[in-house]
Coordinates of C-alpha atoms in Angstrom, one line a residue:
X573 CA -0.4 -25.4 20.8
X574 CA 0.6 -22.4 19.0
X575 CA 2.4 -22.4 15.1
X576 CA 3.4 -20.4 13.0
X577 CA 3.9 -20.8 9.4
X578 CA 6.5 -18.9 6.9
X579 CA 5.1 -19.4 3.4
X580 CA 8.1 -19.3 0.5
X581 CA 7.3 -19.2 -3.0
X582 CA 9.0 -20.1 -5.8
X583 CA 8.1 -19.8 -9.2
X584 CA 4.9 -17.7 -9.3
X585 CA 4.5 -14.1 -8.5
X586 CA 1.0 -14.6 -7.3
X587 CA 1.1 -16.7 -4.2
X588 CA -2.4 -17.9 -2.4
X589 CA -1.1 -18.5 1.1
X590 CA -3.6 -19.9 4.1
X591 CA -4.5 -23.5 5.3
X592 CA -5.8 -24.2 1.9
X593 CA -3.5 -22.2 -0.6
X594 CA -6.7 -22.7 -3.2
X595 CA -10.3 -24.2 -3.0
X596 CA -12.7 -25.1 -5.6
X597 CA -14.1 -27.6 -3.6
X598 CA -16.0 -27.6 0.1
X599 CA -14.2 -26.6 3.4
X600 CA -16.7 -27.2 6.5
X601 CA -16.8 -27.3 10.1
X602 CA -12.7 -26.3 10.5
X603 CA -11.0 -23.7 12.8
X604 CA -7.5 -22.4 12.8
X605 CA -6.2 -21.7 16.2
X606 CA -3.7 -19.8 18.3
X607 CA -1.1 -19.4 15.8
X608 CA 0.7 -16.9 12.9
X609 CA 0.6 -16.8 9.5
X610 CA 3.2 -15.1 8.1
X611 CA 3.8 -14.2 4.2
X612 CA 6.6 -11.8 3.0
X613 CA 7.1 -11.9 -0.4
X614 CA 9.6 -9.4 -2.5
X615 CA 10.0 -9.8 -6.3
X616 CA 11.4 -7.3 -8.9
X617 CA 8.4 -7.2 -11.2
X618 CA 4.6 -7.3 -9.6
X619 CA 4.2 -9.5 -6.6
X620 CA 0.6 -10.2 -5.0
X621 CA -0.3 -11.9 -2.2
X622 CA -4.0 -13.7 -1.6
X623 CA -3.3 -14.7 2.1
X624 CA -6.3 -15.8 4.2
X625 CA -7.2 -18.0 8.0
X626 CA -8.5 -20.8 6.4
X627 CA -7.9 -20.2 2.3
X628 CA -5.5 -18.5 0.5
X629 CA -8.1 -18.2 -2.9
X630 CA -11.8 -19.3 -2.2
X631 CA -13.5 -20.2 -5.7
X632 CA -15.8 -23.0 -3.7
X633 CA -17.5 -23.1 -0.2
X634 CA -16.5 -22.6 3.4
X635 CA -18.9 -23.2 5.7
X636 CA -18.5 -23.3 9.5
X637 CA -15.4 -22.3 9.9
X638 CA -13.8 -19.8 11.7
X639 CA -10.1 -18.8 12.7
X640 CA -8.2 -17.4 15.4
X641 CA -5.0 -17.0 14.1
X642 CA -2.6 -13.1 13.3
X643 CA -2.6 -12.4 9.5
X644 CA 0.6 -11.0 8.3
X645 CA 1.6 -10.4 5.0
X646 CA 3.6 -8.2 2.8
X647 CA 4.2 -7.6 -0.1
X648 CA 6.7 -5.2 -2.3
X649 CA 8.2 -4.6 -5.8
X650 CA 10.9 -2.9 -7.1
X651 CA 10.5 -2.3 -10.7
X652 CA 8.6 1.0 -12.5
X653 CA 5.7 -0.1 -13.9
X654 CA 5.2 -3.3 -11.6
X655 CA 1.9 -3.8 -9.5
X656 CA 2.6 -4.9 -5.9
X657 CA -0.8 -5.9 -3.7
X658 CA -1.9 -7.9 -0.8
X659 CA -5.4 -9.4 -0.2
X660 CA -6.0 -10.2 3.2
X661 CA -8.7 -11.8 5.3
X662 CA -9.6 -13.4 8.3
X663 CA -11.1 -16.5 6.1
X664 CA -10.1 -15.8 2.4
X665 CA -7.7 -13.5 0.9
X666 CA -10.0 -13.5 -1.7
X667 CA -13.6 -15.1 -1.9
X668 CA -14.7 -15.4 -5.6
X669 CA -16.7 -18.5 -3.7
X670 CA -19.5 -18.6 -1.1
X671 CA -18.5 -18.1 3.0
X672 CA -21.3 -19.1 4.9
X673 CA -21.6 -19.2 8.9
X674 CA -17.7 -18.0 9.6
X675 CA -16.3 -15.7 12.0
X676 CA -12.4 -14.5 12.8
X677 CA -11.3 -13.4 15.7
X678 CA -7.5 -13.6 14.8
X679 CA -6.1 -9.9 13.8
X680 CA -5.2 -9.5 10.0
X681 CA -2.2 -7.6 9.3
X682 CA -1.4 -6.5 5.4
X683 CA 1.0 -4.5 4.3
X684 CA 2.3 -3.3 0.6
X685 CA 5.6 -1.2 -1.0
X686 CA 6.7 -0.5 -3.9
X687 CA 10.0 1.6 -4.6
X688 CA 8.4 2.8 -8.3
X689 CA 5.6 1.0 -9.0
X690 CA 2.1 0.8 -7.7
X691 CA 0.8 -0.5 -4.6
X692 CA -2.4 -1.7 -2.9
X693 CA -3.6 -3.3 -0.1
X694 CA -6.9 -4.5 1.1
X695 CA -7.7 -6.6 4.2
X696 CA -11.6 -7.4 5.5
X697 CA -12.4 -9.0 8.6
X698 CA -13.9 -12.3 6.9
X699 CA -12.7 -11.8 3.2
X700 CA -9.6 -9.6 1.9
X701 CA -11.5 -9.4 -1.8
X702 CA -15.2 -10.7 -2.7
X703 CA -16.5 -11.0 -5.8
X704 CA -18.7 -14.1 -4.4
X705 CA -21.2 -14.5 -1.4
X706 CA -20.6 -13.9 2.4
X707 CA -23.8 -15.0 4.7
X708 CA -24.2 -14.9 8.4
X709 CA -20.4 -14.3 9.4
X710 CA -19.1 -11.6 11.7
X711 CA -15.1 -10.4 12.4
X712 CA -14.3 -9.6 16.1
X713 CA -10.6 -8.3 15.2
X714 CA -8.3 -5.8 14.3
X715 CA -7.9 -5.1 10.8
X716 CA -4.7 -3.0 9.9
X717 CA -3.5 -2.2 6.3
X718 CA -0.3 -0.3 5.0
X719 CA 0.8 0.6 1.9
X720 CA 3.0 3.4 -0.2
X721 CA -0.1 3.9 -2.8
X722 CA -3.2 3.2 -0.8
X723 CA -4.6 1.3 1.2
X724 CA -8.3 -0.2 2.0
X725 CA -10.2 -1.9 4.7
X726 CA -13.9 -3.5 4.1

């Protein structure tokens, strides 16, 4: 069966899109399959986007997972001054966690715009941003980023 989800936020202009929007906790043995993730977000001072397979925000452990799903996500502001980006990944959007044993195979999409501000995006096959530990995990699909400022793949 395939899905696709639309994420809307409300409130906050950080939004931590994926199965799990955050983890602190233990994620094991989980896949996400055949589907889409979508995550379009527009605000008029900076908008970010942590959008991931399995977790949005990792700050625990994921361990035997993997995901098969298309990451898409963008992200744009409109102001001077206001900081637009997009962390994208096949597992996390961003890992500050551990990923251990995960793979993706599902293609990660991320794009960013600003009309005067700045604007970044980074993508990575298993982890958009990591400031925490990957171990024995591999990526098997595309990673594309866009963006008016610049742009980065790991």
């Amino acid at each position: 069966m395939a899905y696709t989800y639309r994420f809307k936020d409300k409130y906050d202009n950080t939004i931590y899109v994926g199965l799990f929007g955050c983890s602190k906790g233990t994620i094991k043995n989980l896949g996400v399959i055949n589907g889409t993730i979508i995550k379009t977000k527009t605000a008029q001072t900076g908008s970010s986007a942590c959008i991931g397979g399995i977790v949005g925000y990792n700050k625990g452990t994921v361990e035997n997972c993997y995901n098969s799903s298309t990451i898409s996500s963008t992200c744009k502001s409109k102001e001077y001054e206001a900081h637009s980006y997009v962390y994208a990944g096949g597992i996390a959007g961003d890992n500050d966690g551990s990923i251990i044993q995960c793979y993706n195979i599902g293609d990660i999409i991320a794009t960013t715009s600003s009309d005067k501000g700045n604007a970044e995006c980074i993508a990575g096959g298993i982890a958009g941003y990591n400031f925490g530990e990957i171990t024995l995990c591999y990526n098997l699909a595309r990673v594309s980023t866009s963006s008016t400022a610049w742009s980065y793949i790991r």
